[in-house]
Amino acid sequence: MNDVEQLIIDKLTGHIGEEDDLRLSDLIARHQEVEQLWQQMQQVYAMRKAVSFDQSFNVDEAWLALQQKVNIPERVAEPVTDTVAMPVRKTNPSWVRYGIAAAATGIIILAVWFLKSEFNSQEGTVKSIQIKLANGSIVQTSAQDSLAGWMQNARSANINPGEWNTLTVPAGKSYSFKLADGSRVWMNAVSELRFPLLFTRPQRIVELKGEAYFKVAHQASQPFWVQVNGLKVKALGTEFNIKSYNGESTYISLVNGSVEVENAKGQQIVLSPGESVVVADRNSALQKETFDNTVVLGWMQGLYYFRNEKLQQIAVVAERWFDINVQLKDPSLAALHFSGAMDRNKPINTFFNMLASSGDIRFRNEEGKVIITRN
């Protein structure tokens, strides 16, 4: 097991060779105890990485920048982030065993606020996050579940771990989990991801509908592809956000690293950090533009920023985030423009009270249905 631990550490830190990588994948697929160790060590390693990502986004600065442009009476509450100090020595794998034991007994607690608060606020809803395994069986899941649990279900059902499975996140929820290669995926509400439990092909391929943030584990010998709305997004170890809901344009925004985007006509474009591609459909020409991190990534913190946006689109986001139905009684209301922020961790009435303070609209909330009329 010491040899296996070292292989896993090499893979997590991006230092594994092609031959050792294939060997480790085979061990994970054939031995349950190796698979469990792989999952546990990923969790410990992800603590340091997730905390680092969380700290890179300054909510205070984002809010101050927004306040200068719009008038929002109630300040977004400052979140509390619990940080974890993790040793990073590669020569002594004992820290991994210590971390696993501590995590198992509750001594180490990873509380990345922009994930934790989303699930705490959604208790009691009927709809649930679920994964549809390759054989068609449905597994209900929660924020605490992991790939190891799904793998156990797949093994019990004698499913090929390289076949496609579908994770669905309904309205009012969000979800974060790690793929078998160590890549992390944060999924927004009303989103779907198709993926294999193990990447057994020359390319790591997943398919997305909706919105997700990808933090891809570097593995040069096995490129990572996201197929979305007829587009192909290729990455080798990078971070990017993809938003592609039905009836809306597709947004691909690169935060770190480098990605290549290809449309159905074969046109390719390479993005650098801070650049994005916005396309109406798979055949649209690919053109670069810059994007605002605060606006694009705000959803990961439970915040949706909108600037001079139509009420119709704002209502669509409110329906996704709060699992409600929004009705505009007057069709002309759809074209009204607003600027502000939506906080999914506060009651829906708090948000619509803010919109109503403009003097343009009134609203009433009737058991999961928000009806908006002209003031």
XYZ file of N, CA and C in Angstrom, residues 25-191:
501
model
N -4.721 3.448 -12.545
C -6.113 3.333 -12.998
C -6.582 1.887 -12.955
N -5.696 0.972 -13.335
C -6.044 -0.449 -13.304
C -6.242 -0.940 -11.879
N -5.378 -0.496 -10.952
C -5.513 -0.894 -9.551
C -6.820 -0.378 -8.955
N -7.169 0.864 -9.285
C -8.419 1.455 -8.780
C -9.620 0.670 -9.288
N -9.567 0.280 -10.550
C -10.700 -0.430 -11.151
C -10.853 -1.844 -10.579
N -9.729 -2.486 -10.199
C -9.788 -3.903 -9.808
C -9.832 -4.141 -8.306
N -9.425 -3.161 -7.513
C -9.340 -3.388 -6.069
C -10.131 -2.323 -5.310
N -11.123 -2.755 -4.563
C -11.982 -1.835 -3.831
C -11.197 -1.034 -2.801
N -10.231 -1.688 -2.114
C -9.482 -0.973 -1.082
C -8.614 0.134 -1.693
N -8.108 -0.081 -2.907
C -7.330 0.961 -3.589
C -8.243 2.106 -4.009
N -9.417 1.756 -4.487
C -10.389 2.782 -4.868
C -10.768 3.656 -3.671
N -10.992 3.018 -2.521
C -11.347 3.779 -1.322
C -10.203 4.681 -0.881
N -8.971 4.172 -0.953
C -7.815 4.987 -0.597
C -7.672 6.175 -1.544
N -7.902 5.930 -2.837
C -7.839 6.999 -3.843
C -8.850 8.104 -3.528
N -10.077 7.717 -3.190
C -11.110 8.697 -2.870
C -10.747 9.482 -1.609
N -10.265 8.791 -0.585
C -9.930 9.452 0.676
C -8.765 10.423 0.506
N -7.752 10.007 -0.228
C -6.599 10.886 -0.419
C -6.954 12.086 -1.287
N -7.868 11.900 -2.233
C -8.346 13.036 -3.027
C -9.018 14.070 -2.135
N -9.822 13.583 -1.173
C -10.534 14.500 -0.288
C -9.571 15.324 0.551
N -8.539 14.666 1.090
C -7.563 15.387 1.897
C -6.820 16.416 1.048
N -6.405 16.008 -0.152
C -5.669 16.916 -1.029
C -6.558 18.070 -1.471
N -7.839 17.779 -1.701
C -8.756 18.816 -2.169
C -9.003 19.887 -1.117
N -8.816 19.564 0.172
C -9.014 20.558 1.227
C -8.146 21.793 0.975
N -6.849 21.536 0.778
C -5.937 22.657 0.577
C -6.266 23.394 -0.724
N -6.581 22.647 -1.786
C -6.855 23.264 -3.069
C -8.143 24.075 -3.032
N -9.190 23.513 -2.383
C -10.467 24.210 -2.328
C -10.374 25.488 -1.511
N -9.662 25.441 -0.379
C -9.491 26.633 0.443
C -8.743 27.699 -0.327
N -7.734 27.292 -1.091
C -6.968 28.235 -1.898
C -7.863 28.915 -2.917
N -8.747 28.138 -3.557
C -9.657 28.717 -4.541
C -10.626 29.693 -3.886
N -11.159 29.300 -2.727
C -12.116 30.135 -2.019
C -11.503 31.485 -1.660
N -10.256 31.484 -1.219
C -9.624 32.710 -0.776
C -9.248 33.612 -1.938
N -9.227 33.082 -3.162
C -8.831 33.894 -4.303
C -9.938 34.835 -4.748
N -11.139 34.662 -4.213
C -12.257 35.497 -4.632
C -12.647 36.415 -3.477
N -12.474 37.723 -3.643
C -12.709 38.701 -2.591
C -14.129 39.245 -2.712
N -15.035 38.767 -1.878
C -16.434 39.183 -1.942
C -16.585 40.651 -1.559
N -15.819 41.089 -0.572
C -15.899 42.481 -0.141
C -15.611 43.437 -1.284
N -14.534 43.181 -2.007
C -14.174 44.055 -3.117
C -15.240 44.005 -4.215
N -15.761 42.816 -4.481
C -16.790 42.679 -5.503
C -18.029 43.483 -5.133
N -18.401 43.406 -3.868
C -19.589 44.136 -3.432
C -19.383 45.640 -3.507
N -18.229 46.126 -3.079
C -17.942 47.561 -3.123
C -17.964 48.075 -4.555
N -17.424 47.277 -5.483
C -17.430 47.675 -6.883
C -18.855 47.783 -7.412
N -19.696 46.848 -6.993
C -21.088 46.878 -7.442
C -21.837 48.044 -6.829
N -21.605 48.321 -5.550
C -22.300 49.405 -4.877
C -22.050 50.753 -5.530
N -20.899 50.930 -6.144
C -20.586 52.188 -6.792
C -21.434 52.415 -8.039
N -21.997 51.323 -8.578
C -22.767 51.429 -9.820
C -24.277 51.364 -9.602
N -24.701 50.691 -8.544
C -26.134 50.548 -8.285
C -26.431 50.871 -6.836
N -27.693 51.082 -6.544
C -28.097 51.411 -5.181
C -28.872 50.242 -4.597
N -28.201 49.435 -3.772
C -28.840 48.300 -3.113
C -28.840 48.571 -1.618
N -30.016 48.686 -0.975
C -30.069 49.114 0.418
C -29.459 48.144 1.425
N -29.505 46.834 1.150
C -29.058 45.864 2.139
C -27.760 45.220 1.709
N -26.732 45.291 2.543
C -25.422 44.766 2.206
C -25.414 43.237 2.279
N -24.740 42.623 1.317
C -24.606 41.170 1.340
C -23.767 40.770 2.546
N -24.280 39.845 3.347
C -23.565 39.433 4.558
C -22.217 38.816 4.202
N -21.208 39.156 4.964
C -19.874 38.610 4.719
C -19.830 37.162 5.198
N -19.381 36.265 4.342
C -19.347 34.850 4.724
C -18.208 34.552 5.688
N -18.314 33.431 6.344
C -17.262 32.959 7.234
C -16.595 31.769 6.574
N -15.302 31.815 6.420
C -14.563 30.741 5.781
C -13.652 30.065 6.801
N -13.800 28.769 6.957
C -12.906 28.001 7.819
C -11.744 27.500 6.975
N -10.536 27.931 7.306
C -9.383 27.502 6.531
C -8.730 26.291 7.181
N -8.051 25.510 6.376
C -7.395 24.301 6.851
C -5.933 24.346 6.439
N -5.027 24.194 7.370
C -3.600 24.140 7.056
C -3.218 22.690 6.850
N -2.735 22.363 5.668
C -2.401 20.980 5.338
C -0.920 20.868 4.993
N -0.208 19.868 5.507
C 1.186 19.659 5.100
C 1.248 19.230 3.647
N 2.319 19.584 2.947
C 2.422 19.270 1.531
C 3.680 18.468 1.213
N 4.346 17.908 2.212
C 5.561 17.130 1.959
C 5.238 15.892 1.140
N 6.024 15.677 0.102
C 5.784 14.552 -0.793
C 6.596 13.318 -0.416
N 7.642 13.508 0.357
C 8.549 12.397 0.631
C 8.051 11.461 1.716
N 7.114 11.931 2.533
C 6.634 11.095 3.625
C 5.124 10.963 3.553
N 4.596 9.818 3.081
C 3.152 9.668 2.903
C 2.383 9.550 4.208
N 3.058 9.631 5.353
C 2.343 9.463 6.626
C 1.346 10.581 6.855
N 1.627 11.780 6.278
C 0.674 12.885 6.472
C -0.668 12.567 5.832
N -0.639 11.751 4.760
C -1.890 11.390 4.102
C -2.727 10.519 5.015
N -2.056 9.510 5.627
C -2.808 8.641 6.537
C -3.342 9.432 7.721
N -2.524 10.380 8.218
C -2.979 11.200 9.341
C -4.186 12.037 8.937
N -4.131 12.604 7.727
C -5.242 13.430 7.258
C -6.514 12.632 7.091
N -6.366 11.398 6.567
C -7.541 10.541 6.392
C -8.168 10.202 7.741
N -7.327 9.849 8.700
C -7.852 9.499 10.021
C -8.531 10.693 10.666
N -7.928 11.868 10.519
C -8.507 13.066 11.124
C -9.839 13.409 10.478
N -9.889 13.283 9.149
C -11.136 13.593 8.459
C -12.228 12.624 8.873
N -11.850 11.338 9.035
C -12.835 10.323 9.402
C -13.411 10.569 10.785
N -12.635 11.141 11.688
C -13.122 11.353 13.047
C -13.657 12.754 13.269
N -13.677 13.554 12.213
C -14.263 14.883 12.331
C -13.318 15.943 12.840
N -12.011 15.624 12.967
C -11.073 16.637 13.454
C -10.822 17.679 12.377
N -10.649 17.221 11.119
C -10.487 18.160 10.017
C -11.853 18.417 9.405
N -12.246 19.662 9.320
C -13.550 20.022 8.764
C -13.328 20.982 7.607
N -13.745 20.589 6.432
C -13.645 21.476 5.291
C -14.979 22.166 5.120
N -14.998 23.485 5.349
C -16.247 24.237 5.257
C -16.053 25.383 4.286
N -16.028 25.100 3.020
C -15.921 26.149 2.019
C -17.298 26.782 1.892
N -17.388 28.044 2.302
C -18.708 28.643 2.561
C -19.606 28.690 1.350
N -19.030 28.873 0.140
C -19.918 29.045 -0.998
C -20.557 27.743 -1.429
N -20.077 26.599 -0.897
C -20.728 25.317 -1.136
C -21.660 24.957 0.006
N -21.181 25.161 1.243
C -21.933 24.732 2.424
C -23.277 25.428 2.518
N -23.308 26.735 2.321
C -24.538 27.495 2.537
C -25.602 27.132 1.515
N -25.172 26.740 0.304
C -26.148 26.413 -0.722
C -26.979 25.200 -0.321
N -26.357 24.203 0.273
C -27.094 22.999 0.618
C -27.896 23.181 1.906
N -27.374 23.959 2.845
C -28.100 24.174 4.089
C -29.420 24.892 3.861
N -29.490 25.710 2.802
C -30.683 26.511 2.582
C -31.749 25.770 1.786
N -31.472 24.531 1.350
C -32.391 23.852 0.461
C -33.098 22.665 1.104
N -33.003 22.499 2.398
C -33.622 21.359 3.061
C -35.136 21.408 2.948
N -35.730 20.255 2.790
C -37.182 20.177 2.782
C -37.790 20.191 1.398
N -36.990 20.425 0.322
C -37.552 20.420 -1.012
C -37.768 18.986 -1.462
N -38.733 18.836 -2.366
C -39.105 17.507 -2.837
C -38.082 16.990 -3.842
N -37.645 17.837 -4.761
C -36.702 17.428 -5.787
C -35.351 17.146 -5.165
N -34.631 16.210 -5.761
C -33.331 15.848 -5.197
C -32.301 15.700 -6.305
N -31.042 15.840 -5.926
C -29.945 15.584 -6.838
C -29.860 14.077 -7.037
N -29.663 13.651 -8.269
C -29.616 12.217 -8.511
C -28.646 11.881 -9.630
N -28.164 10.654 -9.603
C -27.316 10.155 -10.669
C -27.982 8.939 -11.298
N -28.063 8.972 -12.609
C -28.612 7.848 -13.359
C -27.446 7.026 -13.879
N -27.299 5.811 -13.341
C -26.181 4.961 -13.725
C -26.386 4.389 -15.131
N -25.319 3.829 -15.660
C -25.329 3.365 -17.045
C -26.402 2.307 -17.312
N -26.813 1.560 -16.292
C -27.838 0.534 -16.480
C -29.255 1.072 -16.313
N -29.385 2.391 -16.111
C -30.701 3.013 -15.987
C -31.189 3.187 -14.567
N -30.522 2.584 -13.588
C -30.955 2.724 -12.193
C -30.643 4.132 -11.681
N -31.492 4.616 -10.780
C -31.378 5.974 -10.243
C -30.847 5.911 -8.818
N -29.827 6.705 -8.528
C -29.269 6.800 -7.181
C -29.485 8.215 -6.671
N -30.252 8.354 -5.565
C -30.437 9.670 -4.947
C -29.143 10.032 -4.227
N -28.734 11.274 -4.347
C -27.467 11.660 -3.752
C -27.632 12.932 -2.929
N -26.560 13.299 -2.215
C -26.591 14.482 -1.357
C -25.219 15.123 -1.380
N -25.074 16.207 -0.626
C -23.810 16.938 -0.623
C -22.673 16.098 -0.055
N -22.989 15.094 0.726
C -21.950 14.316 1.383
C -21.507 13.095 0.563
N -22.243 12.766 -0.501
C -21.905 11.591 -1.280
C -20.658 11.838 -2.124
N -20.038 10.773 -2.585
C -18.827 10.898 -3.375
C -18.848 9.878 -4.497
N -17.853 9.997 -5.369
C -17.729 9.064 -6.475
C -17.577 7.631 -5.986
N -16.955 7.441 -4.818
C -16.760 6.097 -4.279
C -18.095 5.402 -4.033
N -19.068 6.169 -3.517
C -20.387 5.592 -3.275
C -21.068 5.167 -4.559
N -20.979 6.004 -5.591
C -21.577 5.652 -6.874
C -20.859 4.455 -7.487
N -19.540 4.409 -7.303
C -18.757 3.310 -7.841
C -19.185 1.985 -7.205
N -19.490 2.018 -5.922
C -19.931 0.812 -5.229
C -21.254 0.321 -5.810
N -22.181 1.264 -6.073
C -23.446 0.893 -6.699
C -23.222 0.299 -8.087
N -22.299 0.902 -8.832
C -22.012 0.416 -10.177
C -21.391 -0.976 -10.127
N -20.487 -1.198 -9.159
C -19.840 -2.502 -9.022
C -20.877 -3.573 -8.655
N -21.782 -3.214 -7.739
C -22.813 -4.165 -7.326
C -23.718 -4.543 -8.488
N -23.935 -3.589 -9.401
C -24.804 -3.836 -10.554
C -24.023 -4.360 -11.756
N -22.725 -4.614 -11.564
C -21.870 -5.132 -12.631
C -21.864 -4.205 -13.848
N -21.741 -2.896 -13.608
C -21.714 -1.905 -14.684
C -20.272 -1.603 -15.068
N -20.027 -1.480 -16.346
C -18.705 -1.074 -16.832
C -18.437 0.361 -16.360
N -17.383 0.607 -15.554
C -17.148 1.956 -15.030
C -16.789 2.972 -16.097
N -16.490 2.518 -17.334
C -16.178 3.451 -18.412
C -17.401 3.934 -19.166
N -18.589 3.408 -18.840
C -19.814 3.810 -19.534
C -20.357 5.122 -18.947
N -21.273 5.727 -19.677
C -21.796 7.042 -19.310
C -22.815 6.959 -18.179
N -22.722 7.901 -17.260
C -23.694 8.092 -16.189
C -24.122 9.562 -16.227
N -25.295 9.867 -15.702
C -25.819 11.230 -15.800
C -26.165 11.767 -14.420
N -25.521 12.866 -14.040
C -25.804 13.557 -12.777
C -26.707 14.739 -13.064
N -27.841 14.825 -12.367
C -28.812 15.894 -12.585
C -28.980 16.718 -11.318
N -28.810 18.029 -11.456
C -29.012 18.966 -10.349
C -30.263 19.780 -10.652
N -31.335 19.641 -9.858
C -32.606 20.314 -10.163
C -32.609 21.776 -9.727
N -33.717 22.448 -9.976
C -33.888 23.835 -9.546
C -33.781 23.926 -8.025
N -33.198 25.016 -7.547
C -33.082 25.238 -6.118
C -31.901 24.572 -5.461
N -31.056 23.872 -6.254
C -29.915 23.174 -5.661
C -28.646 23.435 -6.465
N -27.515 23.070 -5.882
C -26.229 23.079 -6.573
C -25.421 21.915 -6.013
N -24.313 21.602 -6.654
C -23.598 20.387 -6.263
C -22.133 20.484 -6.659
N -21.265 19.862 -5.871
C -19.836 19.822 -6.167
C -19.325 18.411 -5.916
N -18.522 17.907 -6.845
C -17.948 16.572 -6.645
C -16.680 16.445 -7.490
N -15.940 15.370 -7.228
C -14.703 15.109 -7.951
C -14.887 13.941 -8.908
N -14.337 14.106 -10.106
C -14.304 13.020 -11.070
C -13.175 12.053 -10.702
N -13.113 10.923 -11.395
C -12.147 9.879 -11.052
C -10.701 10.328 -11.222
N -10.458 11.310 -12.095
C -9.095 11.770 -12.338
C -8.652 12.845 -11.356
N -9.530 13.203 -10.406
C -9.215 14.252 -9.445
C -9.716 15.616 -9.846
N -10.262 15.760 -11.053
C -10.842 17.042 -11.479
C -12.077 17.345 -10.643
N -12.270 18.620 -10.328
C -13.397 19.037 -9.499
C -14.424 19.760 -10.354
N -15.695 19.493 -10.110
C -16.778 20.124 -10.861
C -17.764 20.734 -9.883
N -18.062 22.024 -10.069
C -19.113 22.708 -9.318
C -20.282 22.910 -10.272
N -21.471 22.421 -9.919
C -22.618 22.495 -10.824
C -23.685 23.425 -10.275
N -24.196 24.284 -11.144
C -25.263 25.213 -10.796
C -26.616 24.505 -10.920
N -27.665 25.180 -10.479
C -29.015 24.619 -10.542
C -29.442 24.368 -11.991
N -30.352 23.398 -12.173
C -30.893 23.017 -13.477
C -29.751 22.694 -14.441
N -28.878 21.803 -14.022
C -27.736 21.410 -14.840
C -27.597 19.893 -14.869
